[in-house]
Amino acid sequence: MHPIGDRQVGWDEVRESFERVARSSTGGHVAITEQLFRVHGDTGYEVGVEHAQFAIDGTRLTVNSRVTNIYYREGDGWKIIHHHGDKSPGISEALNKAEQT
């Protein structure tokens, strides 16, 4: 779940949602602040605020979204297994408009 809304399950759905944004956006930058990490065995989570700036079809957007990421330790590294961010109606509207042109 991320700022464009809806819920994606499985790599194919997640990849398509990010590709949808990538097809229409330019000049992007994302930074995360107010991070808090906790680890319990092979599971960890992170909460914070993502600050994103980018353009969709010429419309400049700034989004500040509370996020939660859940990780699982696998082998010698950590894999993200869940991402949730606040919905941003502005992103959804700009994407829909760009896709109609």
PDB file of C-alpha atoms in Angstrom:
ATOM      1  CA  MET A   1       0.000   0.000   0.000  1.00  0.00           C
ATOM      2  CA  HIS A   2       1.511   3.302  -1.039  1.00  0.00           C
ATOM      3  CA  PRO A   3       0.413   6.849  -1.846  1.00  0.00           C
ATOM      4  CA  ILE A   4      -1.359   5.956  -5.113  1.00  0.00           C
ATOM      5  CA  GLY A   5      -3.812   3.837  -3.145  1.00  0.00           C
ATOM      6  CA  ASP A   6      -5.106   0.307  -3.497  1.00  0.00           C
ATOM      7  CA  ARG A   7      -3.297  -2.748  -2.181  1.00  0.00           C
ATOM      8  CA  GLN A   8      -0.887  -4.897  -4.142  1.00  0.00           C
ATOM      9  CA  VAL A   9       0.027  -8.441  -3.149  1.00  0.00           C
ATOM     10  CA  GLY A  10       2.933 -10.341  -4.677  1.00  0.00           C
ATOM     11  CA  TRP A  11       5.876  -9.119  -6.698  1.00  0.00           C
ATOM     12  CA  ASP A  12       4.007  -8.831 -10.019  1.00  0.00           C
ATOM     13  CA  GLU A  13       1.347  -6.485  -8.601  1.00  0.00           C
ATOM     14  CA  VAL A  14       3.875  -4.432  -6.617  1.00  0.00           C
ATOM     15  CA  ARG A  15       6.166  -4.043  -9.643  1.00  0.00           C
ATOM     16  CA  GLU A  16       3.264  -2.951 -11.877  1.00  0.00           C
ATOM     17  CA  SER A  17       2.182  -0.257  -9.401  1.00  0.00           C
ATOM     18  CA  PHE A  18       5.703   1.205  -9.296  1.00  0.00           C
ATOM     19  CA  GLU A  19       6.050   0.940 -13.090  1.00  0.00           C
ATOM     20  CA  ARG A  20       2.772   2.851 -13.442  1.00  0.00           C
ATOM     21  CA  VAL A  21       4.217   5.756 -11.484  1.00  0.00           C
ATOM     22  CA  ALA A  22       7.570   5.536 -13.297  1.00  0.00           C
ATOM     23  CA  ARG A  23       5.909   5.751 -16.739  1.00  0.00           C
ATOM     24  CA  SER A  24       4.392   9.146 -15.940  1.00  0.00           C
ATOM     25  CA  SER A  25       6.773  10.765 -13.460  1.00  0.00           C
ATOM     26  CA  THR A  26      10.008  12.708 -13.831  1.00  0.00           C
ATOM     27  CA  GLY A  27      12.521  14.491 -11.638  1.00  0.00           C
ATOM     28  CA  GLY A  28      11.808  12.470  -8.530  1.00  0.00           C
ATOM     29  CA  HIS A  29      13.465  12.525  -5.142  1.00  0.00           C
ATOM     30  CA  VAL A  30      12.445  10.650  -1.976  1.00  0.00           C
ATOM     31  CA  ALA A  31      13.936  11.019   1.499  1.00  0.00           C
ATOM     32  CA  ILE A  32      12.798   9.473   4.780  1.00  0.00           C
ATOM     33  CA  THR A  33      12.974  11.222   8.156  1.00  0.00           C
ATOM     34  CA  GLU A  34      11.850  10.494  11.701  1.00  0.00           C
ATOM     35  CA  GLN A  35      12.953   6.881  11.295  1.00  0.00           C
ATOM     36  CA  LEU A  36      12.474   4.409  14.095  1.00  0.00           C
ATOM     37  CA  PHE A  37      13.736   0.821  13.746  1.00  0.00           C
ATOM     38  CA  ARG A  38      12.938  -2.169  15.901  1.00  0.00           C
ATOM     39  CA  VAL A  39      14.178  -5.747  15.460  1.00  0.00           C
ATOM     40  CA  HIS A  40      12.650  -8.849  17.011  1.00  0.00           C
ATOM     41  CA  GLY A  41      14.481 -12.018  15.988  1.00  0.00           C
ATOM     42  CA  ASP A  42      14.354 -12.323  12.201  1.00  0.00           C
ATOM     43  CA  THR A  43      11.669  -9.643  11.822  1.00  0.00           C
ATOM     44  CA  GLY A  44      12.154  -5.897  11.913  1.00  0.00           C
ATOM     45  CA  TYR A  45      10.089  -2.833  11.245  1.00  0.00           C
ATOM     46  CA  GLU A  46      10.683   0.789  10.413  1.00  0.00           C
ATOM     47  CA  VAL A  47       8.355   3.760  10.737  1.00  0.00           C
ATOM     48  CA  GLY A  48       9.028   7.233   9.441  1.00  0.00           C
ATOM     49  CA  VAL A  49       7.930   9.998   7.115  1.00  0.00           C
ATOM     50  CA  GLU A  50       8.724   9.892   3.384  1.00  0.00           C
ATOM     51  CA  HIS A  51       9.155  13.252   1.692  1.00  0.00           C
ATOM     52  CA  ALA A  52       8.769  12.935  -2.086  1.00  0.00           C
ATOM     53  CA  GLN A  53       8.998  15.540  -4.819  1.00  0.00           C
ATOM     54  CA  PHE A  54       8.432  14.780  -8.498  1.00  0.00           C
ATOM     55  CA  ALA A  55       6.380  15.755 -11.518  1.00  0.00           C
ATOM     56  CA  ILE A  56       3.616  13.811 -13.223  1.00  0.00           C
ATOM     57  CA  ASP A  57       2.803  15.014 -16.716  1.00  0.00           C
ATOM     58  CA  GLY A  58       4.177  18.460 -15.848  1.00  0.00           C
ATOM     59  CA  THR A  59       2.306  18.754 -12.536  1.00  0.00           C
ATOM     60  CA  ARG A  60       4.822  19.241  -9.713  1.00  0.00           C
ATOM     61  CA  LEU A  61       3.893  17.281  -6.579  1.00  0.00           C
ATOM     62  CA  THR A  62       5.201  17.268  -3.025  1.00  0.00           C
ATOM     63  CA  VAL A  63       4.059  14.427  -0.787  1.00  0.00           C
ATOM     64  CA  ASN A  64       4.787  13.825   2.892  1.00  0.00           C
ATOM     65  CA  SER A  65       3.596  10.351   3.798  1.00  0.00           C
ATOM     66  CA  ARG A  66       3.803   8.361   7.029  1.00  0.00           C
ATOM     67  CA  VAL A  67       5.244   4.956   6.195  1.00  0.00           C
ATOM     68  CA  THR A  68       5.744   1.564   7.761  1.00  0.00           C
ATOM     69  CA  ASN A  69       8.114  -1.035   6.342  1.00  0.00           C
ATOM     70  CA  ILE A  70       8.369  -4.588   7.632  1.00  0.00           C
ATOM     71  CA  TYR A  71      11.520  -6.627   6.981  1.00  0.00           C
ATOM     72  CA  TYR A  72      12.443 -10.291   7.299  1.00  0.00           C
ATOM     73  CA  ARG A  73      16.028 -11.536   7.721  1.00  0.00           C
ATOM     74  CA  GLU A  74      16.804 -14.103   5.044  1.00  0.00           C
ATOM     75  CA  GLY A  75      20.268 -15.579   4.551  1.00  0.00           C
ATOM     76  CA  ASP A  76      22.775 -12.768   4.997  1.00  0.00           C
ATOM     77  CA  GLY A  77      20.414  -9.836   4.384  1.00  0.00           C
ATOM     78  CA  TRP A  78      17.063  -8.216   5.054  1.00  0.00           C
ATOM     79  CA  LYS A  79      14.121  -8.332   2.619  1.00  0.00           C
ATOM     80  CA  ILE A  80      11.223  -5.912   2.743  1.00  0.00           C
ATOM     81  CA  ILE A  81       8.000  -7.913   2.993  1.00  0.00           C
ATOM     82  CA  HIS A  82       5.490  -5.106   3.550  1.00  0.00           C
ATOM     83  CA  HIS A  83       5.295  -1.372   2.800  1.00  0.00           C
ATOM     84  CA  HIS A  84       2.474   0.934   3.786  1.00  0.00           C
ATOM     85  CA  GLY A  85       2.195   4.654   3.125  1.00  0.00           C
ATOM     86  CA  ASP A  86      -0.579   7.196   3.525  1.00  0.00           C
ATOM     87  CA  LYS A  87      -2.746   7.610   0.434  1.00  0.00           C
ATOM     88  CA  SER A  88      -2.226  10.821  -1.538  1.00  0.00           C
ATOM     89  CA  PRO A  89      -5.257  11.813  -3.634  1.00  0.00           C
ATOM     90  CA  GLY A  90      -3.067  14.331  -5.505  1.00  0.00           C
ATOM     91  CA  ILE A  91      -0.854  11.579  -6.906  1.00  0.00           C
ATOM     92  CA  SER A  92      -3.807   9.429  -7.935  1.00  0.00           C
ATOM     93  CA  GLU A  93      -5.508  12.366  -9.672  1.00  0.00           C
ATOM     94  CA  ALA A  94      -2.321  13.370 -11.530  1.00  0.00           C
ATOM     95  CA  LEU A  95      -1.690   9.758 -12.643  1.00  0.00           C
ATOM     96  CA  ASN A  96      -5.245   9.309 -13.888  1.00  0.00           C
ATOM     97  CA  LYS A  97      -5.060  12.592 -15.805  1.00  0.00           C
ATOM     98  CA  ALA A  98      -1.679  11.689 -17.362  1.00  0.00           C
ATOM     99  CA  GLU A  99      -2.923   8.253 -18.423  1.00  0.00           C
ATOM    100  CA  GLN A 100      -5.970   9.757 -20.180  1.00  0.00           C
ATOM    101  CA  THR A 101      -3.866  11.982 -22.432  1.00  0.00           C
TER     102      THR A 101
END
